[in-house]
mmCIF file of C-alpha atoms in Angstrom:
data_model
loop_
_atom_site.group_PDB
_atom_site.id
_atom_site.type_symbol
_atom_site.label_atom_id
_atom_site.label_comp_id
_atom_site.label_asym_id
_atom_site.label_seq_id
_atom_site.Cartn_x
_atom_site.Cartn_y
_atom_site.Cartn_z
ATOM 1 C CA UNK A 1 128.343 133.492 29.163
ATOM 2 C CA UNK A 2 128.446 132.327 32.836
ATOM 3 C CA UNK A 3 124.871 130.199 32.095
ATOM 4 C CA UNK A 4 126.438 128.838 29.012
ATOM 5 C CA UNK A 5 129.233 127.743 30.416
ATOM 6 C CA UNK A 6 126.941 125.849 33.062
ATOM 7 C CA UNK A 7 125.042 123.822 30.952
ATOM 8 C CA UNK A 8 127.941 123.010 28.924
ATOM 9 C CA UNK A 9 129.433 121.518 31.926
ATOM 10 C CA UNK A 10 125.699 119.621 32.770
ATOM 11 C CA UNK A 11 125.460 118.944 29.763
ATOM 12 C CA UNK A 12 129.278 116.919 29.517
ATOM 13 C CA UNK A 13 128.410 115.641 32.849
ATOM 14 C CA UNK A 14 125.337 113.854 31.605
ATOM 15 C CA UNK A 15 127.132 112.775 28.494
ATOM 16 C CA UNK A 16 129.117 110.900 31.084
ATOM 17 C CA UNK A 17 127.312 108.890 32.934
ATOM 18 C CA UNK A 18 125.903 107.464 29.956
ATOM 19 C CA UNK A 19 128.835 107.085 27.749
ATOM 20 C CA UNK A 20 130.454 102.985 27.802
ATOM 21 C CA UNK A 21 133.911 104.540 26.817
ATOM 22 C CA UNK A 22 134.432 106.762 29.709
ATOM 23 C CA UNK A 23 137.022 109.641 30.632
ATOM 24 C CA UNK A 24 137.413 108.182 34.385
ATOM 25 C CA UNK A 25 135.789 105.427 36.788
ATOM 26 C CA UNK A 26 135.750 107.612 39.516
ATOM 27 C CA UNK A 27 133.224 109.609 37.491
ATOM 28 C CA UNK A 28 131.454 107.104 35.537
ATOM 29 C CA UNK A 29 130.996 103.397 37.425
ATOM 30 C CA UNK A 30 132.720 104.013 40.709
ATOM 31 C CA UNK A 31 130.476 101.228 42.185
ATOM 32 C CA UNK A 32 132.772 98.233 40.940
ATOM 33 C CA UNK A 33 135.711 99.386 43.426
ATOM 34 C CA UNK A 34 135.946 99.301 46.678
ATOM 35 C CA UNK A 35 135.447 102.856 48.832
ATOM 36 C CA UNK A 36 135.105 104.198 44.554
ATOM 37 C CA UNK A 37 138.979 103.884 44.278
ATOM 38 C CA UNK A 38 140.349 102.329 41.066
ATOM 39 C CA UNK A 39 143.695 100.868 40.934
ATOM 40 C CA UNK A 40 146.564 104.309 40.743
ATOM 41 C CA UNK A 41 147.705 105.147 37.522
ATOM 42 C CA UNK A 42 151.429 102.675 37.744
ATOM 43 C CA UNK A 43 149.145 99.969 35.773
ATOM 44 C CA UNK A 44 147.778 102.575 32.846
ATOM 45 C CA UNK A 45 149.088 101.325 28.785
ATOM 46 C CA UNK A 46 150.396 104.250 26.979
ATOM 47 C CA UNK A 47 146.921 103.788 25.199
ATOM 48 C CA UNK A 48 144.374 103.530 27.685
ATOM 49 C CA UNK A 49 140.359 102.911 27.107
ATOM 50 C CA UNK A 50 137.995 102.914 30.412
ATOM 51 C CA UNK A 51 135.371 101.248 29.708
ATOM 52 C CA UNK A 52 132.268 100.309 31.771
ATOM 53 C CA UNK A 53 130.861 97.647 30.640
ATOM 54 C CA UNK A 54 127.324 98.315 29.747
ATOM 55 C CA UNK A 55 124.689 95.749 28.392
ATOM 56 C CA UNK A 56 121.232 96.737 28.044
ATOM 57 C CA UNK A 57 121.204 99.678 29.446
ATOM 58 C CA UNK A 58 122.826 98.247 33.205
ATOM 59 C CA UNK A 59 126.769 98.602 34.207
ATOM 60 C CA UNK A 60 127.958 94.942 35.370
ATOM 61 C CA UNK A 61 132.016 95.562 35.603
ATOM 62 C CA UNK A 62 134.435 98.700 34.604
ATOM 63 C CA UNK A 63 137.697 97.285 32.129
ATOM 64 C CA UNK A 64 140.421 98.996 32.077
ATOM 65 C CA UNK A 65 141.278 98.380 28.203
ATOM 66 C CA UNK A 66 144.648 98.470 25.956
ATOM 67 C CA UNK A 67 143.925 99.256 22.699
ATOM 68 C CA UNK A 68 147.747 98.933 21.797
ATOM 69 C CA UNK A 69 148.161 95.512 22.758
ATOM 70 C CA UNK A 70 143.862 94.849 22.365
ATOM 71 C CA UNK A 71 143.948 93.338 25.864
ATOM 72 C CA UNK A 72 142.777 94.352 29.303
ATOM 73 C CA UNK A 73 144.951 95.643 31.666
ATOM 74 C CA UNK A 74 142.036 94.687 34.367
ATOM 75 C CA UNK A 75 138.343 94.182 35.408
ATOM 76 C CA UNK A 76 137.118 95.142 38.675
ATOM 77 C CA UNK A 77 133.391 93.435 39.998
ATOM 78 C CA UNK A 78 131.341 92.825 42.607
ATOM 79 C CA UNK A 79 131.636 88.555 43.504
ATOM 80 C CA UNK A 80 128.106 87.661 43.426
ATOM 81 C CA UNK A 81 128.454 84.251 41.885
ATOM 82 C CA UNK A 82 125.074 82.194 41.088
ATOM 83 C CA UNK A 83 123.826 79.218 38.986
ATOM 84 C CA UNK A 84 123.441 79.136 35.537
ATOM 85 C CA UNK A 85 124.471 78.402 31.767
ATOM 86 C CA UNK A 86 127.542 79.690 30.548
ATOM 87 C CA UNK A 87 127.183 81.986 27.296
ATOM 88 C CA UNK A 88 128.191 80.962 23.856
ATOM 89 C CA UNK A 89 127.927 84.783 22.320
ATOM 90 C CA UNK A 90 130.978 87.129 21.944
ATOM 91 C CA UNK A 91 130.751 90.482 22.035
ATOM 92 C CA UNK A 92 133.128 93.850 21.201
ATOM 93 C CA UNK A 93 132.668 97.312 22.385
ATOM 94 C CA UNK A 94 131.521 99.693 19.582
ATOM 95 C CA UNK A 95 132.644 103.047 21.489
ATOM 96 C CA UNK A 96 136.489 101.505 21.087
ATOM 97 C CA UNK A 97 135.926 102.561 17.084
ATOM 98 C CA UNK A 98 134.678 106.573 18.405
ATOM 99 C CA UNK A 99 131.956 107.704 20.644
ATOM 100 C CA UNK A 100 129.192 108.227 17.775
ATOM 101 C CA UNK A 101 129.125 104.111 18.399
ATOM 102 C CA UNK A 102 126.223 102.247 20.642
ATOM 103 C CA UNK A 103 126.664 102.738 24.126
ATOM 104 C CA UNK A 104 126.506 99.039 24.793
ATOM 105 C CA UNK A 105 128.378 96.174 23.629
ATOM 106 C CA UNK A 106 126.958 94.696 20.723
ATOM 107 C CA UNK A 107 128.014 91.335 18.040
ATOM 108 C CA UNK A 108 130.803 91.661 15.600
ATOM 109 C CA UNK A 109 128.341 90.545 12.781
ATOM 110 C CA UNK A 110 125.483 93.445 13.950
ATOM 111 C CA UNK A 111 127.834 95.840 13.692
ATOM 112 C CA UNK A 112 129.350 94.989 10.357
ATOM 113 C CA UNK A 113 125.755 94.565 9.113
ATOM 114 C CA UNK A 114 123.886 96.865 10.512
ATOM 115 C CA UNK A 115 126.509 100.396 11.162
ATOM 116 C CA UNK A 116 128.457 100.031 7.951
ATOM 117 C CA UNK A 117 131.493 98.926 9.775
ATOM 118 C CA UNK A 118 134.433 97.108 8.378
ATOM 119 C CA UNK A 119 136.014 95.035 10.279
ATOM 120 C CA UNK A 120 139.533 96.567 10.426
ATOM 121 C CA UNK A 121 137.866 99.804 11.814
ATOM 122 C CA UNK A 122 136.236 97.287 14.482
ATOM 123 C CA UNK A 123 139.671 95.641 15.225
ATOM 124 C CA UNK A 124 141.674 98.886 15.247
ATOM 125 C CA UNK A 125 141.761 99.386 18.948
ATOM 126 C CA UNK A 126 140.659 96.250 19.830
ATOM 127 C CA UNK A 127 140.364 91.984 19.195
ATOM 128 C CA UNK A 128 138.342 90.720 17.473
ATOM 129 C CA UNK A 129 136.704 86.879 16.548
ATOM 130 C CA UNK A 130 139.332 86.060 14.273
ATOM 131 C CA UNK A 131 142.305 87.021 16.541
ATOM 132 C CA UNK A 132 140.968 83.875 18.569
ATOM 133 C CA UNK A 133 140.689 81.767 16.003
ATOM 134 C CA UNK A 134 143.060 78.804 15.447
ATOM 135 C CA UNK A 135 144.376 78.932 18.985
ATOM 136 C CA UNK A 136 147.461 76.448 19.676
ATOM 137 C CA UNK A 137 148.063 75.893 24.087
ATOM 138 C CA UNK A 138 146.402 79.106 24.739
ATOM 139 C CA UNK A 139 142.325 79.796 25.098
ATOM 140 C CA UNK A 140 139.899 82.449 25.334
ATOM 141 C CA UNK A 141 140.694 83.413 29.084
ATOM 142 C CA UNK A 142 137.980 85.312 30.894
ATOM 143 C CA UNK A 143 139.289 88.050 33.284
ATOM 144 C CA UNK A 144 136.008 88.889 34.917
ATOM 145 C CA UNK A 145 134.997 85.032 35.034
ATOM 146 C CA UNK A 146 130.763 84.514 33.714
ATOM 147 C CA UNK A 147 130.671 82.071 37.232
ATOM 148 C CA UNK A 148 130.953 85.278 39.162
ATOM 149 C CA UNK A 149 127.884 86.533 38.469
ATOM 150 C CA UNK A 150 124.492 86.188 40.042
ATOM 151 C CA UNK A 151 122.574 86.085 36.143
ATOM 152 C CA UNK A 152 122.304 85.228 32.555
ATOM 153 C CA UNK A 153 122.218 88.858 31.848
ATOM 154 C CA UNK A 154 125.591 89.911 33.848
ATOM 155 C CA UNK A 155 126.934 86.297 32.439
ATOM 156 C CA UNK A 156 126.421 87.633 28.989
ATOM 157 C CA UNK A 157 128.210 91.169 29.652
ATOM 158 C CA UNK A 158 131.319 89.497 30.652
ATOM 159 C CA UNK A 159 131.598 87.832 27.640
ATOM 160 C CA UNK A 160 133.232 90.667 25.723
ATOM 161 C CA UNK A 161 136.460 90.528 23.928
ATOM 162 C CA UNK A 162 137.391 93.634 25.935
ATOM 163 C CA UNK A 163 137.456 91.096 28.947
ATOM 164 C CA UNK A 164 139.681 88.423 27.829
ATOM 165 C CA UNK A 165 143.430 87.676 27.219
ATOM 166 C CA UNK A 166 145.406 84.777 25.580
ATOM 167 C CA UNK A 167 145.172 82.328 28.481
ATOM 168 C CA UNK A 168 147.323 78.886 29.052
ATOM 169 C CA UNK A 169 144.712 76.186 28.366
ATOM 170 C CA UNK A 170 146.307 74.272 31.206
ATOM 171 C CA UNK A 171 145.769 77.335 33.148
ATOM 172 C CA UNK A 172 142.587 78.602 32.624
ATOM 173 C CA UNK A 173 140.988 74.589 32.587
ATOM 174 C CA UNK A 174 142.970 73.914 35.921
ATOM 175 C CA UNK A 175 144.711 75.945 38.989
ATOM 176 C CA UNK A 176 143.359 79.070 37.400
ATOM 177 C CA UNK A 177 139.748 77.803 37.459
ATOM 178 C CA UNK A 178 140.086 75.874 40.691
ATOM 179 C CA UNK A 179 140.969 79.331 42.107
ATOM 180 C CA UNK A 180 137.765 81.334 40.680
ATOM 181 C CA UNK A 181 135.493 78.835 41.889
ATOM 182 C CA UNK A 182 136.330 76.626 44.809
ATOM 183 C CA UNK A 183 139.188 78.977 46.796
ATOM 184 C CA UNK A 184 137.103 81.688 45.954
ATOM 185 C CA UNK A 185 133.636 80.251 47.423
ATOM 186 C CA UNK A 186 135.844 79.369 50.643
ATOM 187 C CA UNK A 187 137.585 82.413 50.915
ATOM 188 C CA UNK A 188 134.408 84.489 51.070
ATOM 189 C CA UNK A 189 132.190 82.659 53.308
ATOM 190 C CA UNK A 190 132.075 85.459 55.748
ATOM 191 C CA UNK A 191 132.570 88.365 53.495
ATOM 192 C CA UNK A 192 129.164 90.960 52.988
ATOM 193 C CA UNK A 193 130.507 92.261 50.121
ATOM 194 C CA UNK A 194 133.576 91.566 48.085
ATOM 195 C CA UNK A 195 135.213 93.421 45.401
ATOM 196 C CA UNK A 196 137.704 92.177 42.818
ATOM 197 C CA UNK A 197 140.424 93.385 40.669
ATOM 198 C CA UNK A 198 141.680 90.932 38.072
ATOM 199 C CA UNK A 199 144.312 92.048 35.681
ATOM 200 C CA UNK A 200 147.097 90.767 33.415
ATOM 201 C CA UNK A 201 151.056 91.569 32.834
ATOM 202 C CA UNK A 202 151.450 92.244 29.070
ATOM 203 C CA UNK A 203 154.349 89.991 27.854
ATOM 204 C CA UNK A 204 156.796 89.601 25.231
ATOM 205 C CA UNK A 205 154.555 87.757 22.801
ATOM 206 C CA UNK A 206 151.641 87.921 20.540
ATOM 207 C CA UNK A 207 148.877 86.155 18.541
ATOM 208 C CA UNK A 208 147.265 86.865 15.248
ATOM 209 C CA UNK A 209 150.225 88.241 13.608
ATOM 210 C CA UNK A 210 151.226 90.480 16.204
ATOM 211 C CA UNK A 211 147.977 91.660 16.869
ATOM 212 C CA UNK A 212 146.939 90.719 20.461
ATOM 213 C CA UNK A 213 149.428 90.813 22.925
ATOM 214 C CA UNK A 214 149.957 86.731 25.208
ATOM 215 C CA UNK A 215 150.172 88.096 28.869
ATOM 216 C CA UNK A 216 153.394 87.050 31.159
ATOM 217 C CA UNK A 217 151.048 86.688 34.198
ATOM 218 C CA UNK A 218 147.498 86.317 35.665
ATOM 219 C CA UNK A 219 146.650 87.839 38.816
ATOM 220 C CA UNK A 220 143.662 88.405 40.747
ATOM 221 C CA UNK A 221 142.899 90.571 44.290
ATOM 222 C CA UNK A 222 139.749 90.836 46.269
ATOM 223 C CA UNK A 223 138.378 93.367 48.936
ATOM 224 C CA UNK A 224 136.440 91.596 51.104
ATOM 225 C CA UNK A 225 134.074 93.725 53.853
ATOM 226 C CA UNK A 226 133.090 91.484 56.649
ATOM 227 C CA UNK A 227 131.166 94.179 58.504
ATOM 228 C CA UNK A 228 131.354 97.600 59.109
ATOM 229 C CA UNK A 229 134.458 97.760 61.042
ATOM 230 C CA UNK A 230 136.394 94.596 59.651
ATOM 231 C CA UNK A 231 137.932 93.657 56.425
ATOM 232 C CA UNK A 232 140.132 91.089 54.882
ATOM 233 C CA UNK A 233 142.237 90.997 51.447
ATOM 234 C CA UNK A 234 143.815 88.332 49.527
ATOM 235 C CA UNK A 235 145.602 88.231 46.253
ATOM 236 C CA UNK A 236 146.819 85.355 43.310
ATOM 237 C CA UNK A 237 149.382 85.291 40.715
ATOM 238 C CA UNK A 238 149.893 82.581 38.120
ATOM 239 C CA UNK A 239 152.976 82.907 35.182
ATOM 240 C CA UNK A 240 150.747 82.617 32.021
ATOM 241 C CA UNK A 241 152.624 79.339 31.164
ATOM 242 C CA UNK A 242 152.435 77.146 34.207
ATOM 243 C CA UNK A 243 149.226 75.336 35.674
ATOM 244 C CA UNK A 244 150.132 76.508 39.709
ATOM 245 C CA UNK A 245 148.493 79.793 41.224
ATOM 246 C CA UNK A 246 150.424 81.545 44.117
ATOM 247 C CA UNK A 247 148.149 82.847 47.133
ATOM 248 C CA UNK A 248 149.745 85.915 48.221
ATOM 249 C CA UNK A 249 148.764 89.144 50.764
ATOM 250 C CA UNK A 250 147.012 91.731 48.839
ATOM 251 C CA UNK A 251 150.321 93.876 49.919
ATOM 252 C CA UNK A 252 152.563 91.192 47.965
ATOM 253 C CA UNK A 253 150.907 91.308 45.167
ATOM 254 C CA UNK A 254 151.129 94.633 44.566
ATOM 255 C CA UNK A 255 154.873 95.027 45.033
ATOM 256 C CA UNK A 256 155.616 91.672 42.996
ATOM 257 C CA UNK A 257 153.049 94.059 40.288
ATOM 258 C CA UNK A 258 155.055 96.869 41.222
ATOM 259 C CA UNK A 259 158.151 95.153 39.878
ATOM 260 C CA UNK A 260 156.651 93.744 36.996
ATOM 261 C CA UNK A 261 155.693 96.856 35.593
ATOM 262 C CA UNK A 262 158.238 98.696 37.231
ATOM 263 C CA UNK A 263 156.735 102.193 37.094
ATOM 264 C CA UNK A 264 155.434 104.014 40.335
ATOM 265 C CA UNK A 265 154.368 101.520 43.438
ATOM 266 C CA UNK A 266 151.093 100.103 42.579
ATOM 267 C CA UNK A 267 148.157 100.551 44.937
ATOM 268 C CA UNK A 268 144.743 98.637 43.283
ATOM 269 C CA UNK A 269 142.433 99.132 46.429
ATOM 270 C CA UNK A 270 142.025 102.263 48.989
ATOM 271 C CA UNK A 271 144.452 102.495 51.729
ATOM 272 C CA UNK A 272 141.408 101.127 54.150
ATOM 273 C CA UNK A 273 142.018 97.573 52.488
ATOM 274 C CA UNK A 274 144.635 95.365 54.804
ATOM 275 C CA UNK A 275 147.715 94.917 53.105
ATOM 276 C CA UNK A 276 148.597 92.059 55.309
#
């Protein structure tokens, strides 16, 4: 019994590192965070998906998904921005519908074609297209931002409905995007390696009928690892209504988060990241 039990436990282990829907980060694609720590558990929905996000057979960024309100909660990368064409394909995560899905994310129209799916099993525990559709103020608003990434291949991966929310045009066009590309490019001049959380607040109000929830707030955090022994933080917020982003410490962020969700304190980087 003793050998059985073994490889059943190899065996689930393997079934892990493969699988997009996963049972923890920690386990799965600790990589995206710095010193492997995800965010504590004061951010998690009620119904919680974490994903890695997996495109032809590579991780690029680890989403930690609401299927209640078919939004992320956040996205946590590596900033490795590069040149190159933004993406005009959506995708959706199959393993959202069950684990008997692809492992990778995949079009809306090959999986209604080509696995039998209907779309309301595809838009179950998730968005999809049509959710987007029609959109009055409010766009398509990247968490994990395509400009962050050094490829066409990690471009494409973060174009996944599992990493976007209903975003302020004004927003998203303006301070929002001002942030992700020029503040960011100064802010980590000297930085070897930089991690980011990005995440959003649910709010009071939805789109398509109640179906995806319009976030109260924006926010955004980086790690930043100078060298060895050094280490800098710095954190945004932006109220999903207003064209202004607020620069805050990574430790005001996370009690103005704290407060917002107002659960348990929320930590979203190992105690080695300054607070300050």
């Amino acid at each position: 019994p003793l050998l059985l039990i073994l490889l059943q436990i190899s065996s689930s282990c393997l079934w892990l590192g493969r699988g997009e829907v996963v049972t923890s980060f920690e386990s799965s694609c600790p990589q995206f965070f710095f010193r492997e720590t995800p965010p504590n558990d004061a951010l998690e929905p009620e119904n919680p998906a974490w994903i890695c996000q997996r495109y032809e057979n590579q991780y690029y960024f680890a989403t930690l998904y609401d299927r209640s309100r078919r939004i992320p909660v956040y996205s946590a990368y590596l900033y490795q921005p590069g040149p190159g064409k933004r993406p005009k394909t959506w995708l959706v995560e199959p393993q959202l519908m069950g684990l008997s899905y692809p492992k990778t994310m995949e079009k809306e129209w090959t999986l209604l074609n080509y696995f039998n799916v209907t779309l309301e099993q595809l838009g179950k525990s998730q968005a999809v297209l049509r959710d987007y559709k029609n959109l009055t103020g409010l766009n398509r608003g990247h968490l994990n931002p395509s400009g962050h990434h050094p490829d066409s291949i990690s471009r494409l991966a973060t174009f996944s409905l599992t990493n976007i929310v209903p975003q302020d045009e004004k927003l998203n066009g303006g301070a929002w995007n001002n942030y992700e590309q020029q503040i960011m490019m100064r802010r980590t001049q000297s930085c070897n390696t930089t991690y980011i959380v990005v995440g959003a607040v649910p709010g009071n109000n939805y789109i398509a009928k109640g179906r995806v929830n319009k976030p109260s707030h924006i926010w955004s955090s980086a790690c930043c690892e100078v060298d060895n022994n050094h280490r800098k933080s710095w954190a945004v917020i932006a109220e999903n209504d207003k064209n202004e982003v607020h620069m805050l410490t990574l430790g005001e962020l996370e009690e103005v988060l704290t407060q917002l969700y107002g659960r348990d304190q929320v930590y979203l980087f190992d105690s080695d990241c300054p607070r300050e």
